[in-house]
Amino acid sequence: MPVIKVENLTHVYSRGTPFEVTSLDSVSLEIQRGEFYALVGATGSGKSTLVQHFNGILAPTGGNVRVCGIDVANKGLRRELWHRVGLVFQQPEHQLFEETVFDDVAFGPRNLGLNNAEVRERVIDALRLVDLDPEEVGRTSPFRLSGGMRRKAAIAGVLALRPEVLVLDEPAAGLDPVSRRQLMERIDRLRGERGITVVLVTHNMEEVARWADRVAVLHKGRLAMEAPPREVFNKTEELRALGLDVPATVELMLRLQARGLPVRADLLTIDEAVVEIARILNMERNMEMRQPGV
Amino acid sequence: MSSNALPGKQAARGRSREGAVYIRVKGLTYFYNRGGQSEQAALHGVDLDVYKGEFLALVGPNGSGKSTLARHFNALLTPFEGTVLVDGMDTRQGEYLWEIRQRVGMVFQNPDNQIVSSLVEEDVAFGAENLGLPPPEVRARVDEALVLTGLSEYRNHAPHLLSGGQKQRLAIAGVLAMRPDCLVLDEPSSMLDPSGRRELMDTLLRLNRSNGVTVVLVTHYMEEAAVADRVMVLCSGRSVLAGTPAEVFAEEQLLRNVGLELPVAAKIACRLRRRGFLVPDGILTIKDMVAYLCR
């Protein structure tokens, strides 16, 4: 069952002015319930424009978008849409505003009209999901936190709404490597435990390789590819022509192939690459042993 | 060990080096909101020398003080304790301010926040014009900066229509037109797509290696740090490790403890070693790994 269904979506900014720009051009795609779906593309390819349709911040210029069965152009249902689809913007820490982290995360649940006990339960749960201590960090001003902790607090604010669909626009940009990995692990666990659908916009090909079930490549507002990561990262030349790249492991394997080593190139994770290289090294070792006098 | 004897200085990868200290940081301590309720120490007694002509990477987890330190290099911030000398000039002495800002240029994370004009060449000219140079001189410098950053063909374009990577190169061009000795970049690639990041790194390496510009790069990408001459690791406002990339990335456990990781090729080398293969030290980049496996 698709939870997001995009049909022939076109979006034009500043329509009818000299600054008119077609940001999306007849894009069609379906995202299944519970799927981890990645969206990649060069700067200006239309990724952010696309995901802003998923909770009705933008309405289609042409075509239509249905999320959780709701037509996003239907203004009457927008409030319901906002409850069901959580969108984490780029640099969400700029949207923190309350005096304490607790109040900031509680803002959404309070707006849902929940009572204090329910709000409290949701805030504590959301802060724990992003590894922030509700007791200690909850009482702190968000403006006293480091960049990475602020980012986590902002994401907790969206999680506290308990959305069915979680859309994240470059959630890990600017985070240190360990925070980055932890955040992705949390998001994936959330998907497993609560069955939510994850849509991830990213420039990080390693993240796509590691986490995504499927990946869509946007180029100049059009859908250029859509497939599981292993298939997409098999098209190195095409990806580079679109301003993207393959994960470092694939790059390594391709270079080894170019130098004549019999390795597979469709390896997405470091573990897979290590196993493949170990196989080659063992082969060499055995050959050396069979050659007397070497 | 005194700070000017940081390991790796001598071992810098074979490129000629005068060895002169360009920026000397001694016992630098800095607080945010000093005296206020929320006083926070951001840097504790940091010692660091930046050598003329080197490419130094500054890494560390979020909140470690990297940006705070970088902002001391051109007197955007000045120390509460300790000193920062730029080519011998104390950053706390107001009379050196303009000289320092001219010699050490900063580039920040978000390319959109650094554009001041509606035309690429005007944007590049902005800083040089403010130096009060004669127009022909400004024009010559703008041409040169556009060539160095590969933006000549875009000189008459509107900056907001450039890609992210081009915008960051534009920011660098604006700084280069002031003919600085040193470029300080604070996570310049974290908002760029893969090709933008590659363009940016190629530009920085070329400026450093062919044009002798000293580069200080604050980054979360270990692959970028791996190609620097030296790497300094900050954690909780203190310098915890410094050396050549090979020396720094040999400390896997320490890096992990402070929230960092190894570059991908080094990670693979490490895991192969754990499986009993005798992989040599110092494999940091994909290129190193290919050279080793195809030896």
Coordinates of C-alpha atoms in Angstrom, one line a residue:
Chain A
M1 CA 0.0 0.0 0.0
P2 CA 1.6 3.3 -1.0
V3 CA 1.5 5.8 1.9
I4 CA 2.7 8.6 -0.5
K5 CA 1.5 8.7 -4.1
V6 CA 2.8 11.4 -6.4
E7 CA 1.3 11.7 -9.8
N8 CA 2.7 14.0 -12.5
L9 CA 3.6 16.6 -10.0
T10 CA 4.8 19.9 -11.4
H11 CA 5.7 22.9 -9.3
V12 CA 6.5 26.3 -10.6
Y13 CA 7.8 29.1 -8.4
S14 CA 6.9 32.8 -9.0
R15 CA 4.5 31.8 -11.7
G16 CA 3.6 34.5 -14.2
T17 CA 6.6 36.7 -13.2
P18 CA 9.9 37.1 -15.0
F19 CA 11.4 35.0 -12.2
E20 CA 9.3 32.0 -13.1
V21 CA 11.2 28.7 -12.3
T22 CA 9.9 25.2 -12.9
S23 CA 11.3 23.3 -9.9
L24 CA 9.5 20.0 -10.5
D25 CA 8.4 18.7 -13.8
S26 CA 5.9 15.7 -14.1
V27 CA 7.3 13.7 -11.2
S28 CA 5.5 10.4 -10.4
L29 CA 6.5 8.1 -7.6
E30 CA 5.0 5.9 -4.8
I31 CA 6.4 5.3 -1.4
Q32 CA 5.3 2.2 0.5
R33 CA 4.2 2.1 4.2
G34 CA 7.2 1.3 6.4
E35 CA 9.7 2.0 3.7
F36 CA 13.0 3.8 4.1
Y37 CA 13.1 5.9 1.0
A38 CA 16.0 8.2 0.1
L39 CA 15.9 11.2 -2.2
V40 CA 19.2 12.5 -3.7
G41 CA 20.1 15.0 -6.3
A42 CA 22.4 17.9 -6.9
T43 CA 21.7 21.3 -5.3
G44 CA 18.7 22.8 -7.0
S45 CA 17.3 19.5 -8.3
G46 CA 14.0 19.9 -6.6
K47 CA 14.4 17.6 -3.5
S48 CA 13.3 20.1 -0.9
T49 CA 10.4 21.4 -3.1
L50 CA 9.2 17.8 -3.5
V51 CA 9.2 16.9 0.2
Q52 CA 7.5 20.2 1.1
H53 CA 4.4 18.9 -0.8
F54 CA 4.3 15.8 1.5
N55 CA 2.7 17.8 4.3
G56 CA 1.0 20.5 2.3
I57 CA 3.5 23.4 2.8
L58 CA 3.5 23.6 -0.9
A59 CA 0.5 22.8 -3.2
P60 CA 1.1 21.3 -6.6
T61 CA 1.0 23.6 -9.6
G62 CA 0.0 20.5 -11.7
G63 CA -0.6 16.9 -10.9
N64 CA -1.5 15.6 -7.5
V65 CA 0.0 14.3 -4.3
R66 CA -1.8 12.0 -1.8
V67 CA -0.3 11.3 1.6
C68 CA -2.0 8.8 4.0
G69 CA -4.9 9.0 1.6
I70 CA -5.2 12.8 2.0
D71 CA -5.0 15.1 -1.1
V72 CA -2.4 17.6 0.0
A73 CA -4.1 20.4 -2.0
N74 CA -7.2 20.0 0.2
K75 CA -6.9 22.9 2.6
G76 CA -9.7 21.5 4.8
L77 CA -7.6 18.4 5.7
R78 CA -4.3 20.2 6.2
R79 CA -4.4 20.1 10.0
E80 CA -4.9 16.3 9.9
L81 CA -2.1 16.0 7.4
W82 CA 0.3 18.0 9.7
H83 CA -0.5 15.5 12.5
R84 CA 0.3 12.5 10.4
V85 CA 3.3 13.7 8.5
G86 CA 6.3 15.1 10.4
L87 CA 8.7 17.3 8.4
V88 CA 12.2 18.1 9.7
F89 CA 13.5 21.0 7.7
Q90 CA 17.1 21.7 6.9
Q91 CA 18.8 23.2 9.9
P92 CA 15.8 22.7 12.1
E93 CA 17.6 24.2 15.1
H94 CA 16.8 27.6 13.7
Q95 CA 13.2 26.9 14.6
L96 CA 13.7 26.4 18.3
F97 CA 12.2 29.2 20.2
E98 CA 10.9 28.2 23.7
E99 CA 12.7 28.9 27.0
T100 CA 13.4 25.3 27.7
V101 CA 14.0 22.2 25.6
F102 CA 11.0 20.6 27.3
D103 CA 8.6 23.4 26.3
D104 CA 10.0 23.4 22.8
V105 CA 9.3 19.7 22.3
A106 CA 5.9 20.1 24.0
F107 CA 4.8 22.8 21.6
G108 CA 3.4 20.4 19.0
P109 CA 1.6 17.9 21.4
R110 CA 0.0 20.9 23.3
N111 CA -1.3 22.1 20.0
L112 CA -2.9 18.7 19.5
G113 CA -5.0 19.5 22.6
L114 CA -3.5 16.7 24.7
N115 CA -3.7 17.0 28.5
N116 CA -0.5 17.7 30.6
A117 CA 0.2 14.1 31.5
E118 CA 0.0 13.0 27.8
V119 CA 2.1 15.9 26.7
R120 CA 4.7 15.0 29.3
E121 CA 4.8 11.4 28.3
R122 CA 5.3 12.3 24.7
V123 CA 8.0 14.8 25.4
I124 CA 10.0 12.4 27.5
D125 CA 9.6 9.6 24.9
A126 CA 10.7 11.9 22.1
L127 CA 13.7 13.2 23.9
R128 CA 14.8 9.6 24.8
L129 CA 14.5 8.6 21.1
V130 CA 17.1 11.2 20.2
D131 CA 19.3 10.4 23.2
L132 CA 18.7 13.5 25.1
D133 CA 18.2 13.2 28.9
P134 CA 14.7 14.5 29.6
E135 CA 15.6 15.5 33.2
E136 CA 18.9 17.2 32.5
V137 CA 18.5 18.6 29.0
G138 CA 14.7 19.2 29.3
R139 CA 15.3 22.0 31.7
T140 CA 18.0 23.7 29.7
S141 CA 17.5 26.6 27.3
P142 CA 17.8 25.2 23.7
F143 CA 20.2 28.1 23.0
R144 CA 22.7 26.8 25.4
L145 CA 23.1 23.5 23.7
S146 CA 25.8 22.6 21.1
G147 CA 24.8 22.5 17.4
G148 CA 24.4 18.7 17.4
M149 CA 22.2 18.7 20.6
R150 CA 20.1 21.5 19.2
R151 CA 19.5 19.5 16.1
K152 CA 18.4 16.5 18.1
A153 CA 16.0 18.7 20.2
A154 CA 14.4 20.0 17.0
I155 CA 13.9 16.5 15.7
A156 CA 12.4 15.5 19.0
G157 CA 9.8 18.3 18.5
V158 CA 8.6 16.6 15.4
L159 CA 8.8 13.1 16.8
A160 CA 6.6 14.2 19.7
L161 CA 3.7 14.5 17.2
R162 CA 4.1 10.8 16.6
P163 CA 3.8 11.1 12.8
E164 CA 3.1 8.1 10.6
V165 CA 5.4 9.5 8.0
L166 CA 8.7 11.2 8.9
V167 CA 10.3 13.3 6.3
L168 CA 13.9 14.5 7.0
D169 CA 15.6 17.1 4.8
E170 CA 19.4 16.7 5.4
P171 CA 19.0 15.9 9.1
A172 CA 22.7 15.1 9.6
A173 CA 24.4 17.9 7.7
G174 CA 26.9 19.5 10.0
L175 CA 26.8 16.7 12.7
D176 CA 30.0 15.0 13.7
P177 CA 30.4 11.4 12.4
V178 CA 29.3 9.6 15.6
S179 CA 26.2 11.8 16.1
R180 CA 25.4 11.3 12.5
R181 CA 25.5 7.6 12.7
Q182 CA 23.6 7.5 16.0
L183 CA 20.8 9.7 14.5
M184 CA 20.4 7.4 11.5
E185 CA 20.3 4.4 13.8
R186 CA 17.6 6.0 15.9
I187 CA 15.5 6.8 12.9
D188 CA 15.8 3.3 11.5
R189 CA 14.9 1.8 14.9
L190 CA 11.9 4.0 15.1
R191 CA 10.8 2.7 11.7
G192 CA 11.2 -0.9 13.0
E193 CA 9.5 -0.3 16.3
R194 CA 6.7 1.9 15.3
G195 CA 6.3 1.1 11.6
I196 CA 6.6 4.6 10.4
T197 CA 7.6 5.5 6.9
V198 CA 10.9 7.4 6.5
V199 CA 11.7 9.8 3.6
L200 CA 15.3 11.0 3.8
V201 CA 16.8 13.8 1.7
T202 CA 20.6 13.6 1.7
H203 CA 23.8 14.4 0.0
N204 CA 25.5 11.5 1.8
M205 CA 25.8 8.5 -0.5
E206 CA 27.1 6.3 2.4
E207 CA 23.9 6.9 4.3
V208 CA 21.8 6.0 1.3
A209 CA 23.8 2.8 0.8
R210 CA 23.6 1.8 4.5
W211 CA 19.9 2.6 5.2
A212 CA 17.6 3.1 2.2
D213 CA 15.3 0.4 0.7
R214 CA 15.0 2.5 -2.4
V215 CA 16.5 5.7 -3.6
A216 CA 15.2 8.3 -6.1
V217 CA 17.5 10.5 -8.0
L218 CA 16.2 13.9 -9.0
H219 CA 17.8 15.9 -11.7
K220 CA 16.6 19.4 -12.8
G221 CA 13.1 18.7 -11.4
R222 CA 12.7 15.3 -13.1
L223 CA 12.9 11.8 -11.7
A224 CA 16.1 10.5 -13.3
M225 CA 16.4 7.1 -11.5
E226 CA 14.5 5.1 -8.9
A227 CA 15.7 1.7 -7.6
P228 CA 17.3 0.0 -4.7
P229 CA 20.7 1.5 -3.8
R230 CA 22.7 -1.4 -5.2
E231 CA 21.2 -0.8 -8.6
V232 CA 21.5 2.9 -8.6
F233 CA 25.2 2.9 -7.4
N234 CA 25.9 0.5 -10.3
K235 CA 25.5 3.5 -12.6
T236 CA 28.6 5.4 -11.6
E237 CA 29.0 7.4 -14.8
E238 CA 25.3 8.5 -14.9
L239 CA 25.4 9.5 -11.3
R240 CA 28.5 11.6 -11.7
A241 CA 27.0 13.3 -14.7
L242 CA 24.1 14.3 -12.4
G243 CA 26.5 15.9 -9.9
L244 CA 26.3 12.9 -7.5
D245 CA 28.7 10.2 -6.6
V246 CA 28.9 6.6 -5.5
P247 CA 29.8 5.5 -1.9
A248 CA 33.5 5.3 -1.2
T249 CA 33.4 1.5 -1.0
V250 CA 32.0 1.3 -4.6
E251 CA 34.6 3.8 -5.7
L252 CA 37.4 1.7 -4.2
M253 CA 36.1 -1.5 -5.9
L254 CA 35.8 0.2 -9.3
R255 CA 39.4 1.4 -9.1
L256 CA 40.5 -2.1 -8.2
Q257 CA 38.6 -3.4 -11.1
A258 CA 40.3 -0.9 -13.4
R259 CA 43.6 -2.2 -12.2
G260 CA 42.6 -5.7 -13.2
L261 CA 41.7 -7.2 -9.8
P262 CA 38.7 -9.6 -10.0
V263 CA 36.5 -7.9 -7.4
R264 CA 32.7 -7.2 -7.4
A265 CA 31.9 -3.5 -7.4
D266 CA 28.3 -3.6 -6.1
L267 CA 29.4 -3.5 -2.5
L268 CA 27.6 -0.9 -0.4
T269 CA 29.0 -1.2 3.1
I270 CA 32.4 -1.3 4.7
D271 CA 31.7 -4.8 6.0
E272 CA 30.9 -6.0 2.4
A273 CA 34.1 -4.4 1.1
V274 CA 36.2 -5.9 3.8
V275 CA 34.9 -9.4 3.0
E276 CA 35.6 -9.0 -0.7
I277 CA 39.1 -7.6 -0.2
A278 CA 39.9 -10.4 2.3
R279 CA 38.8 -12.9 -0.4
I280 CA 41.3 -11.4 -2.9
L281 CA 44.1 -11.3 -0.3
N282 CA 43.5 -15.0 0.6
M283 CA 43.5 -15.9 -3.1
E284 CA 46.9 -14.2 -3.5
R285 CA 48.2 -15.9 -0.4
N286 CA 47.2 -19.3 -1.7
M287 CA 48.8 -18.7 -5.1
E288 CA 52.0 -17.7 -3.4
M289 CA 52.0 -20.9 -1.3
R290 CA 51.5 -23.0 -4.4
Q291 CA 54.5 -21.5 -6.1
P292 CA 57.6 -23.2 -4.7
G293 CA 60.6 -21.0 -4.3
V294 CA 58.6 -17.8 -3.9
Chain B
M1 CA 56.3 19.5 24.4
S2 CA 55.9 23.0 23.2
S3 CA 53.3 23.7 20.6
N4 CA 55.7 24.6 17.9
A5 CA 57.1 21.1 17.9
L6 CA 53.8 19.5 17.0
P7 CA 54.6 16.1 15.5
G8 CA 54.2 16.0 11.8
K9 CA 55.6 19.3 11.0
Q10 CA 58.8 17.8 9.9
A11 CA 57.1 14.8 8.3
A12 CA 54.8 17.0 6.2
R13 CA 54.5 15.2 2.9
G14 CA 57.5 16.2 1.0
R15 CA 56.4 19.6 -0.1
S16 CA 58.8 22.5 0.4
R17 CA 58.0 24.5 3.5
E18 CA 59.7 27.5 4.9
G19 CA 58.7 26.3 8.3
A20 CA 57.9 29.8 9.5
V21 CA 55.1 30.1 12.0
Y22 CA 52.2 32.2 10.5
I23 CA 49.6 32.1 13.3
R24 CA 50.8 31.4 16.8
V25 CA 48.1 30.5 19.4
K26 CA 49.4 30.4 23.0
G27 CA 47.3 29.4 26.0
L28 CA 44.1 30.6 24.4
T29 CA 41.1 30.6 26.7
Y30 CA 37.7 31.9 25.6
F31 CA 34.3 32.0 27.4
Y32 CA 30.9 32.7 26.0
N33 CA 28.7 34.9 28.2
R34 CA 31.5 35.7 30.6
G35 CA 30.3 36.7 34.0
G36 CA 26.7 35.9 33.0
Q37 CA 24.6 33.1 34.5
S38 CA 25.3 30.9 31.6
E39 CA 29.0 31.4 31.4
Q40 CA 30.6 28.6 29.3
A41 CA 34.2 28.0 28.6
A42 CA 34.6 27.2 24.9
L43 CA 38.4 27.0 24.7
H44 CA 40.8 26.0 27.5
G45 CA 44.5 26.9 27.1
V46 CA 44.8 25.9 23.5
D47 CA 48.3 26.0 21.9
L48 CA 48.7 25.8 18.2
D49 CA 51.0 27.0 15.5
V50 CA 49.8 27.3 11.9
Y51 CA 52.8 27.2 9.5
K52 CA 53.1 29.3 6.5
G53 CA 52.0 27.4 3.4
E54 CA 50.5 24.4 5.2
F55 CA 47.1 22.8 4.9
L56 CA 45.8 22.3 8.4
A57 CA 42.5 20.4 9.2
L58 CA 40.7 21.1 12.4
V59 CA 38.4 18.3 13.5
G60 CA 36.3 17.6 16.6
P61 CA 32.8 16.7 17.7
N62 CA 29.9 19.2 17.7
G63 CA 30.5 21.8 20.5
S64 CA 34.3 21.1 20.7
G65 CA 35.3 24.7 20.0
K66 CA 36.5 24.4 16.4
S67 CA 34.5 27.4 15.1
T68 CA 35.4 29.4 18.2
L69 CA 39.1 28.7 17.5
A70 CA 38.8 29.5 13.8
R71 CA 37.2 32.8 14.6
H72 CA 40.3 33.8 16.5
F73 CA 42.5 33.5 13.5
N74 CA 41.3 36.8 12.0
A75 CA 40.2 38.6 15.2
L76 CA 36.5 38.0 14.8
L77 CA 37.0 36.8 18.4
T78 CA 39.9 37.8 20.7
P79 CA 41.2 35.7 23.6
F80 CA 40.2 36.2 27.3
E81 CA 43.5 34.6 28.2
G82 CA 46.5 33.8 26.2
T83 CA 47.5 35.3 22.8
V84 CA 46.9 34.9 19.1
L85 CA 49.6 36.3 16.9
V86 CA 49.0 36.6 13.1
D87 CA 52.3 37.1 11.4
G88 CA 53.5 38.6 14.7
M89 CA 50.5 40.9 15.1
D90 CA 48.6 40.5 18.4
T91 CA 44.9 40.2 17.5
R92 CA 43.9 42.1 20.6
Q93 CA 45.6 45.2 19.4
G94 CA 43.0 47.2 17.5
E95 CA 45.5 48.9 15.2
Y96 CA 46.3 45.6 13.5
L97 CA 42.7 44.7 12.9
W98 CA 42.4 45.6 9.3
E99 CA 45.8 44.3 8.4
I100 CA 44.9 40.9 10.0
R101 CA 41.5 40.7 8.3
Q102 CA 43.1 41.4 5.0
R103 CA 45.7 38.7 5.4
V104 CA 43.4 36.0 6.9
G105 CA 40.1 35.5 5.1
M106 CA 37.2 33.5 6.4
V107 CA 34.6 31.4 4.5
F108 CA 31.6 30.1 6.4
Q109 CA 29.2 27.1 6.2
N110 CA 26.2 28.6 4.4
P111 CA 27.1 30.0 1.0
D112 CA 23.9 32.0 0.8
N113 CA 24.8 34.1 3.8
Q114 CA 28.0 35.4 2.2
I115 CA 26.8 37.0 -1.0
V116 CA 26.6 40.8 -1.2
S117 CA 26.0 41.6 -4.8
S118 CA 23.7 40.7 -7.6
L119 CA 26.5 40.0 -10.1
V120 CA 29.4 37.5 -9.6
E121 CA 32.2 39.9 -10.5
E122 CA 30.8 42.6 -8.3
D123 CA 30.6 40.2 -5.5
V124 CA 34.2 39.2 -5.9
A125 CA 35.3 42.9 -6.1
F126 CA 33.5 43.9 -2.9
G127 CA 36.4 43.3 -0.5
A128 CA 39.1 44.5 -2.8
E129 CA 37.2 47.7 -3.5
N130 CA 36.9 48.3 0.2
L131 CA 40.7 48.3 0.5
G132 CA 40.6 51.5 -1.5
L133 CA 42.6 50.1 -4.4
P134 CA 42.6 51.9 -7.8
P135 CA 39.9 50.4 -10.2
P136 CA 42.4 48.8 -12.6
E137 CA 44.1 47.0 -9.7
V138 CA 40.7 45.8 -8.5
R139 CA 39.8 44.6 -11.9
A140 CA 43.1 42.7 -12.2
R141 CA 42.6 41.0 -8.8
V142 CA 39.0 40.1 -9.6
D143 CA 40.1 38.5 -12.9
E144 CA 42.8 36.6 -11.1
A145 CA 40.5 35.4 -8.3
L146 CA 37.9 34.2 -10.9
V147 CA 40.5 32.2 -12.7
L148 CA 41.9 30.6 -9.5
T149 CA 38.4 29.5 -8.5
G150 CA 37.3 28.4 -12.0
L151 CA 34.5 31.0 -12.2
S152 CA 35.6 33.2 -15.1
E153 CA 32.7 32.1 -17.3
Y154 CA 30.2 33.0 -14.6
R155 CA 31.4 36.6 -14.1
N156 CA 28.3 38.1 -15.4
H157 CA 25.9 35.7 -13.7
A158 CA 23.6 36.3 -10.8
P159 CA 25.1 34.6 -7.7
H160 CA 21.9 33.2 -6.4
L161 CA 21.6 31.1 -9.6
L162 CA 24.9 29.4 -9.0
S163 CA 25.1 25.8 -7.5
G164 CA 26.1 25.4 -3.9
G165 CA 29.7 24.5 -4.8
Q166 CA 30.0 27.5 -7.1
K167 CA 28.7 29.8 -4.4
Q168 CA 31.3 28.6 -2.0
R169 CA 34.0 29.1 -4.7
L170 CA 32.5 32.6 -5.1
A171 CA 33.0 33.2 -1.4
I172 CA 36.6 32.1 -1.7
A173 CA 37.1 34.3 -4.8
G174 CA 35.9 37.3 -2.8
V175 CA 38.5 36.6 -0.2
L176 CA 41.3 35.9 -2.7
A177 CA 40.8 39.2 -4.3
M178 CA 42.1 40.7 -1.1
R179 CA 45.3 38.6 -1.7
P180 CA 45.3 37.0 1.7
D181 CA 48.1 34.8 3.0
C182 CA 45.7 32.5 4.7
L183 CA 42.2 31.1 4.1
V184 CA 40.2 29.9 7.1
L185 CA 37.1 27.8 6.2
D186 CA 34.5 26.8 8.7
E187 CA 32.8 23.6 7.5
P188 CA 32.5 25.0 4.0
S189 CA 31.3 21.7 2.4
S190 CA 28.6 20.6 4.8
M191 CA 25.8 22.0 2.8
L192 CA 27.2 20.9 -0.6
D193 CA 26.3 18.0 -2.9
P194 CA 29.1 15.5 -3.7
S195 CA 30.2 17.3 -6.9
G196 CA 30.2 20.6 -5.1
R197 CA 32.3 19.2 -2.3
R198 CA 34.8 17.7 -4.8
E199 CA 35.1 21.1 -6.7
L200 CA 35.7 22.8 -3.4
M201 CA 38.4 20.5 -2.2
D202 CA 40.1 20.6 -5.6
T203 CA 40.1 24.4 -5.5
L204 CA 41.5 24.4 -1.9
L205 CA 44.3 21.9 -2.7
R206 CA 45.3 23.8 -5.8
L207 CA 45.4 27.2 -4.0
N208 CA 47.5 25.6 -1.3
R209 CA 49.9 23.6 -3.4
S210 CA 50.3 25.8 -6.5
N211 CA 49.7 29.3 -5.1
G212 CA 51.1 28.9 -1.6
V213 CA 48.0 30.0 0.3
T214 CA 47.9 28.7 3.9
V215 CA 44.7 26.8 4.4
V216 CA 42.9 26.1 7.7
L217 CA 39.9 23.8 7.1
V218 CA 37.4 23.1 9.8
T219 CA 35.6 19.9 8.8
H220 CA 33.5 16.9 9.8
Y221 CA 34.6 14.9 6.8
M222 CA 37.5 12.7 7.7
E223 CA 38.2 12.2 4.0
E224 CA 39.0 15.9 3.7
A225 CA 41.2 15.8 6.8
A226 CA 43.1 12.8 5.4
V227 CA 44.6 14.9 2.5
A228 CA 45.8 17.8 4.8
D229 CA 49.4 18.2 5.9
R230 CA 48.4 18.2 9.5
V231 CA 45.3 17.5 11.5
M232 CA 44.4 18.9 14.9
V233 CA 41.7 17.3 17.0
L234 CA 39.7 19.4 19.5
C235 CA 37.4 18.1 22.2
S236 CA 35.7 20.1 24.9
G237 CA 37.8 23.1 24.1
R238 CA 41.1 21.4 24.4
S239 CA 43.6 20.1 21.8
V240 CA 43.7 16.4 22.3
L241 CA 45.7 15.2 19.4
A242 CA 47.8 16.8 16.5
G243 CA 50.0 15.4 13.9
T244 CA 50.1 14.2 10.3
P245 CA 46.9 12.5 9.1
A246 CA 48.7 9.1 9.4
E247 CA 49.6 9.8 13.0
V248 CA 46.2 11.1 14.0
F249 CA 44.2 8.4 12.2
A250 CA 46.3 5.7 13.9
E251 CA 44.5 6.6 17.1
E252 CA 41.2 4.9 16.3
Q253 CA 40.0 4.4 19.8
L254 CA 40.8 8.0 20.9
L255 CA 39.0 9.4 17.9
R256 CA 36.0 7.2 18.5
N257 CA 35.9 8.3 22.1
V258 CA 35.6 12.0 21.1
G259 CA 32.9 11.3 18.5
L260 CA 35.0 11.0 15.3
E261 CA 35.7 8.1 13.0
L262 CA 38.3 7.0 10.5
P263 CA 38.2 7.7 6.8
V264 CA 36.6 4.8 4.9
A265 CA 39.9 3.4 3.5
A266 CA 41.5 3.5 7.0
K267 CA 38.4 1.8 8.4
I268 CA 38.8 -1.0 5.8
A269 CA 42.5 -1.3 6.5
C270 CA 41.8 -1.6 10.3
R271 CA 39.2 -4.3 9.8
L272 CA 41.6 -6.3 7.5
R273 CA 44.2 -6.1 10.2
R274 CA 41.8 -7.5 12.7
R275 CA 41.3 -10.4 10.3
G276 CA 45.0 -11.1 10.5
F277 CA 46.2 -9.5 7.3
L278 CA 49.4 -7.5 7.5
V279 CA 48.1 -4.2 6.1
P280 CA 50.7 -1.5 6.4
D281 CA 50.1 1.7 8.5
G282 CA 49.2 5.0 6.9
I283 CA 46.5 3.8 4.5
L284 CA 44.1 6.8 4.6
T285 CA 42.6 7.4 1.2
I286 CA 41.1 5.2 -1.5
K287 CA 44.2 5.9 -3.5
D288 CA 46.4 4.5 -0.8
M289 CA 44.3 1.4 -0.5
V290 CA 44.4 0.8 -4.3
A291 CA 48.2 1.3 -4.3
Y292 CA 48.6 -1.2 -1.5
L293 CA 46.3 -3.9 -3.0
C294 CA 47.7 -3.5 -6.6
R295 CA 51.4 -3.4 -5.4

